[in-house]
């Protein structure tokens, strides 16, 4: 597994976070459910390239992202629709819409592959923000592992209130029995990637280490070194700046 | 959140935490360096790492929510209805994913 070097930041990173980062990089470079390891690392590279993409920059300044046409500054040889999805999720998530999503799917990206892509892009984005916060350069992307995608589509994932099918907690049985924690409340965010269970598991692993465990979200007494009010202040500020209603 | 980064918002070191968060989310390296130094001057190292981890976590959560179109959970919606109205969060485009939310 990749060992991360946080030493230039001059702070000790707790072991559960270090472990989460190692597991995340292993997850990114491994063959996924619908993408190979090589494609997943390419998606991660594209997510980073989006930050300096001229088209994305112009769109962010425009009243409507759709009003600005052009080609993305692309880092890898991924299909155009895939690149569009990666760049928009990384640089302009607040203005994603059902119409945009439908266009991406009509453009040839399957719902399953899209959900896996969302997992890779967002988890890499999170780690990039962690490094930036500490004053570190983005961690080098891992080398992809060989192998074929599993192509496992859970039968219990059903269309519902989100744009993508999800697995309801009561339907998480069999191979997906471990998907959600034993908690009376499973927020939609933990279900959002369940069409690709491995991505939902990766999100949970990451969230448990970076924030608090799902069963503890509703308990204001649960804290880390920062107290819960401080954590929630930072969380609310991030979400406000991202213009995220959720 | 409409609050100013100049105030603590009733939270210990809240002003510096917000200023640091703003700087991480912004694009000015010098502002970020200053905000980081200011925060580290008042927080123990492990708390500073927790702030970085929280920023990372919500950059993941926000993007997943917006990219999958999930609605706000009814329980959370009920708990935060007043704050949402006060901060006028319904102005965000992603509120369309939660029909009837205000």
XYZ file of C-alpha atoms in Angstrom:
348
model
C 0.000 0.000 0.000
C 1.045 3.585 -0.615
C 2.629 5.305 2.384
C 1.774 8.989 2.516
C 4.347 11.565 3.569
C 2.707 14.277 5.670
C 5.989 15.392 7.275
C 6.348 18.700 5.358
C 3.162 19.871 7.101
C 4.854 19.558 10.481
C 1.868 17.890 12.116
C 1.134 14.344 13.166
C -1.757 12.803 11.230
C -3.716 10.333 13.346
C -3.394 6.680 12.413
C -7.020 6.112 11.409
C -6.741 8.939 8.868
C -3.446 7.584 7.543
C -5.067 4.192 7.190
C -8.099 5.705 5.442
C -5.808 7.415 2.934
C -3.862 4.221 2.252
C -7.103 2.302 1.748
C -8.471 5.034 -0.486
C -5.460 4.916 -2.810
C -5.659 1.131 -2.908
C -9.350 1.461 -3.781
C -8.672 3.975 -6.559
C -5.990 1.900 -8.239
C -7.803 -1.442 -8.058
C -10.124 -2.762 -10.767
C -13.561 -1.456 -9.901
C -17.063 -2.622 -10.683
C -17.410 -0.991 -14.108
C -13.970 0.554 -14.744
C -10.504 -1.004 -14.776
C -7.777 0.158 -12.411
C -6.132 2.022 -15.288
C -9.403 3.806 -16.109
C -10.006 4.646 -12.439
C -6.575 6.244 -12.068
C -7.228 8.101 -15.348
C -10.509 9.390 -13.861
C -8.583 10.558 -10.794
C -6.015 12.328 -12.999
C -8.814 13.962 -14.976
C -10.414 15.197 -11.745
C -7.173 16.985 -10.936
C -6.778 18.350 -14.457
C -10.238 19.901 -14.176
C -8.959 22.383 -11.599
C -6.853 24.116 -14.281
C -9.242 23.577 -17.217
C -9.878 26.771 -19.228
C -13.398 25.745 -20.217
C -14.329 24.970 -16.620
C -12.933 28.369 -15.579
C -15.033 30.181 -18.194
C -18.135 28.239 -17.243
C -17.715 29.054 -13.566
C -17.806 32.749 -14.468
C -20.863 32.390 -16.711
C -24.450 32.754 -15.523
C -25.186 29.382 -17.104
C -22.593 26.668 -17.597
C -24.479 25.501 -20.693
C -23.935 28.888 -22.324
C -20.193 28.270 -22.726
C -19.190 25.707 -25.342
C -15.770 24.244 -26.013
C -13.445 21.397 -25.166
C -12.096 20.549 -21.750
C -8.348 20.591 -21.142
C -8.105 16.858 -20.732
C -5.363 14.849 -19.040
C -6.277 11.403 -20.282
C -7.871 9.620 -23.194
C -11.331 9.197 -21.718
C -14.524 9.649 -23.758
C -15.836 13.222 -24.032
C -18.979 12.569 -21.981
C -16.886 11.013 -19.231
C -14.528 13.994 -19.179
C -17.518 16.386 -19.020
C -18.941 14.517 -16.026
C -15.622 14.467 -14.178
C -14.885 18.150 -14.764
C -18.352 19.380 -13.783
C -18.452 17.301 -10.594
C -15.031 18.584 -9.574
C -15.362 22.252 -10.499
C -19.060 23.201 -10.621
C -21.100 20.751 -8.531
C -23.620 23.345 -7.338
C -25.093 23.755 -10.816
C -25.509 20.104 -11.706
C -29.122 19.419 -12.612
C -31.361 16.538 -13.499
C -31.293 17.761 -17.112
C -27.474 17.729 -17.112
C -27.430 14.228 -15.609
C -29.908 12.951 -18.196
C -27.675 14.405 -20.917
C -24.637 12.586 -19.550
C -26.529 9.286 -19.519
C -27.929 9.924 -23.010
C -24.338 10.635 -24.068
C -23.426 7.022 -23.419
C -22.315 6.805 -19.804
C -24.254 4.059 -18.010
C -25.764 4.903 -14.611
C -23.566 2.280 -12.990
C -20.341 3.620 -14.520
C -21.447 7.156 -13.647
C -21.952 6.290 -9.975
C -18.527 4.649 -9.808
C -17.017 7.718 -11.459
C -18.712 9.949 -8.863
C -17.085 7.864 -6.135
C -13.584 8.129 -7.573
C -13.809 11.842 -8.425
C -15.214 12.907 -5.074
C -12.945 10.808 -2.872
C -9.851 12.034 -4.714
C -11.167 15.599 -4.435
C -11.518 15.167 -0.686
C -7.954 13.925 -0.304
C -6.720 16.824 -2.438
C -8.473 19.276 -0.104
C -6.937 17.539 2.900
C -3.459 17.971 1.409
C -4.177 21.595 0.469
C -5.402 22.341 3.990
C -2.160 21.020 5.440
C -0.065 22.989 2.943
C 0.984 19.907 0.992
C 1.034 19.305 -2.739
C -1.533 16.750 -3.965
C -0.312 13.253 -3.212
C 1.030 11.415 -6.292
C -1.610 9.201 -7.857
C -1.063 5.468 -7.399
C -0.055 3.014 -10.101
C -3.091 1.085 -11.395
C -3.463 -2.602 -10.659
C -4.310 -5.055 -13.463
C -7.586 -6.941 -13.612
C -11.110 -6.769 -14.905
C -14.121 -4.965 -13.375
C -16.487 -7.209 -11.409
C -19.632 -5.873 -13.181
C -21.733 -6.560 -10.089
C -25.053 -4.731 -10.254
C -27.058 -5.262 -7.068
C -30.610 -6.341 -7.862
C -31.863 -4.519 -4.794
C -30.871 -1.088 -6.179
C -34.090 0.604 -7.277
C -35.063 3.952 -8.792
C -36.541 6.339 -6.273
C -36.068 9.854 -5.037
C -32.539 10.419 -6.393
C -31.293 10.622 -9.989
C -29.655 7.215 -9.600
C -31.037 3.920 -8.249
C -30.164 3.227 -4.621
C -30.403 0.352 -2.149
C -32.819 0.979 0.726
C -31.488 -0.103 4.137
C -34.137 -2.838 4.419
C -33.003 -4.241 1.051
C -29.310 -4.415 1.970
C -29.073 -8.204 2.298
C -26.871 -10.971 0.958
C -23.686 -9.565 -0.581
C -24.773 -6.083 0.505
C -25.636 -6.984 4.106
C -22.606 -5.039 5.376
C -23.347 -1.934 3.311
C -24.887 0.196 6.037
C -24.034 0.474 9.724
C -26.401 -0.842 12.347
C -28.210 2.422 12.919
C -31.866 3.516 12.912
C -30.981 6.406 10.621
C -29.072 5.897 7.359
C -28.845 9.280 5.623
C -29.335 9.482 1.873
C -25.695 10.469 1.431
C -24.668 6.975 2.589
C -27.113 5.421 0.098
C -26.189 7.682 -2.823
C -23.451 5.417 -4.237
C -25.089 2.100 -3.357
C -25.731 1.204 -7.007
C -21.994 0.432 -6.883
C -21.631 -1.031 -3.386
C -17.818 -0.868 -3.376
C -18.026 2.916 -3.796
C -20.556 3.186 -0.967
C -18.192 1.177 1.255
C -15.254 3.393 0.287
C -17.288 6.504 1.128
C -18.191 5.097 4.513
C -14.554 4.224 5.285
C -13.456 7.707 4.319
C -16.278 9.507 6.116
C -15.779 7.551 9.339
C -12.147 8.729 9.529
C -12.523 12.302 8.287
C -15.756 13.218 10.097
C -17.626 10.929 12.520
C -19.159 7.485 12.156
C -22.683 7.406 10.715
C -24.441 6.234 13.917
C -22.785 9.163 15.729
C -23.831 11.913 13.312
C -26.943 12.787 15.308
C -25.145 12.768 18.675
C -23.737 16.255 19.382
C -21.598 14.902 22.220
C -19.454 12.916 19.762
C -16.353 14.893 18.919
C -12.740 14.647 17.935
C -9.931 16.947 19.029
C -12.079 19.729 17.592
C -15.362 19.946 19.468
C -18.530 19.220 17.569
C -19.573 22.871 17.256
C -16.239 23.662 15.642
C -16.570 20.715 13.268
C -20.115 21.668 12.294
C -19.070 25.275 11.734
C -16.363 24.149 9.290
C -18.740 21.671 7.641
C -21.476 24.284 7.196
C -18.985 26.784 5.802
C -17.720 24.288 3.222
C -21.247 23.386 2.161
C -22.249 27.052 1.921
C -19.216 27.836 -0.234
C -20.037 24.808 -2.384
C -23.650 26.084 -2.526
C -24.834 22.620 -1.536
C -28.399 22.479 -0.200
C -27.994 18.937 1.138
C -23.527 30.349 5.633
C -23.827 34.106 5.594
C -21.828 34.761 8.775
C -18.656 36.788 8.639
C -15.279 35.130 9.051
C -14.398 38.078 11.320
C -16.633 36.811 14.117
C -16.448 33.591 16.129
C -20.164 32.777 15.614
C -20.284 31.670 19.235
C -17.739 28.917 18.588
C -14.251 28.879 20.088
C -11.832 30.162 17.406
C -14.803 30.231 15.032
C -13.534 33.267 13.131
C -10.177 31.686 12.412
C -11.786 28.367 11.510
C -14.069 30.110 9.006
C -11.253 32.224 7.586
C -9.133 29.106 7.139
C -12.009 27.237 5.488
C -12.654 30.161 3.152
C -8.973 30.290 2.232
C -8.722 26.557 1.538
C -11.765 26.823 -0.704
C -10.378 29.952 -2.375
C -7.512 30.392 -4.771
C -5.112 32.845 -3.126
C -2.009 31.029 -1.765
C -0.920 33.957 0.417
C -4.326 34.274 2.066
C -4.296 30.536 2.699
C -0.824 30.660 4.231
C -1.836 33.493 6.569
C -5.101 31.796 7.561
C -3.286 28.523 8.203
C -0.692 30.211 10.415
C -3.385 32.089 12.305
C -5.309 28.900 13.000
C -2.283 26.870 13.973
C -1.324 29.588 16.422
C -4.439 28.874 18.509
C -5.207 25.194 17.888
C -3.269 22.113 18.958
C -1.874 20.211 15.941
C -4.419 17.407 16.217
C -7.295 19.902 16.094
C -5.789 21.546 13.032
C -5.701 18.122 11.359
C -9.363 17.618 12.335
C -10.243 20.908 10.626
C -8.460 19.717 7.462
C -10.255 16.374 7.662
C -13.663 18.043 8.029
C -13.003 20.263 5.018
C -12.038 17.137 3.054
C -15.121 15.205 4.206
C -17.627 17.854 3.172
C -16.022 18.456 -0.196
C -16.771 14.775 -0.788
C -20.292 14.812 0.673
C -21.396 17.973 -1.144
C -20.241 16.690 -4.534
C -21.838 13.268 -4.080
C -25.135 14.865 -3.033
C -25.143 17.243 -5.990
C -24.005 14.625 -8.521
C -26.586 12.006 -7.533
C -29.551 14.295 -6.894
C -30.377 12.906 -3.469
C -33.018 14.812 -1.514
C -32.427 16.045 1.992
C -33.473 13.391 4.503
C -36.866 14.226 6.102
C -35.386 13.964 9.605
C -32.552 16.383 8.809
C -34.931 18.667 6.952
C -37.158 18.911 10.008
C -34.230 19.533 12.360
C -32.740 22.294 10.240
C -35.830 23.962 8.744
C -35.476 27.181 10.727
C -31.760 27.575 10.006
C -32.347 26.862 6.340
C -34.989 29.557 6.094
C -32.795 32.029 7.990
C -29.827 31.406 5.707
C -32.046 31.288 2.604
C -30.494 27.998 1.515
C -33.368 27.393 -0.894
C -31.603 29.821 -3.236
C -29.082 27.093 -4.045
C -29.875 25.262 -7.282
C -29.524 21.871 -5.604
C -32.581 22.628 -3.428
C -34.556 21.441 -6.471
C -33.624 17.892 -5.431
C -35.729 18.284 -2.270
C -39.259 19.150 -3.449
C -41.088 21.423 -1.052
C -37.992 22.329 0.956
C -37.566 25.923 1.995
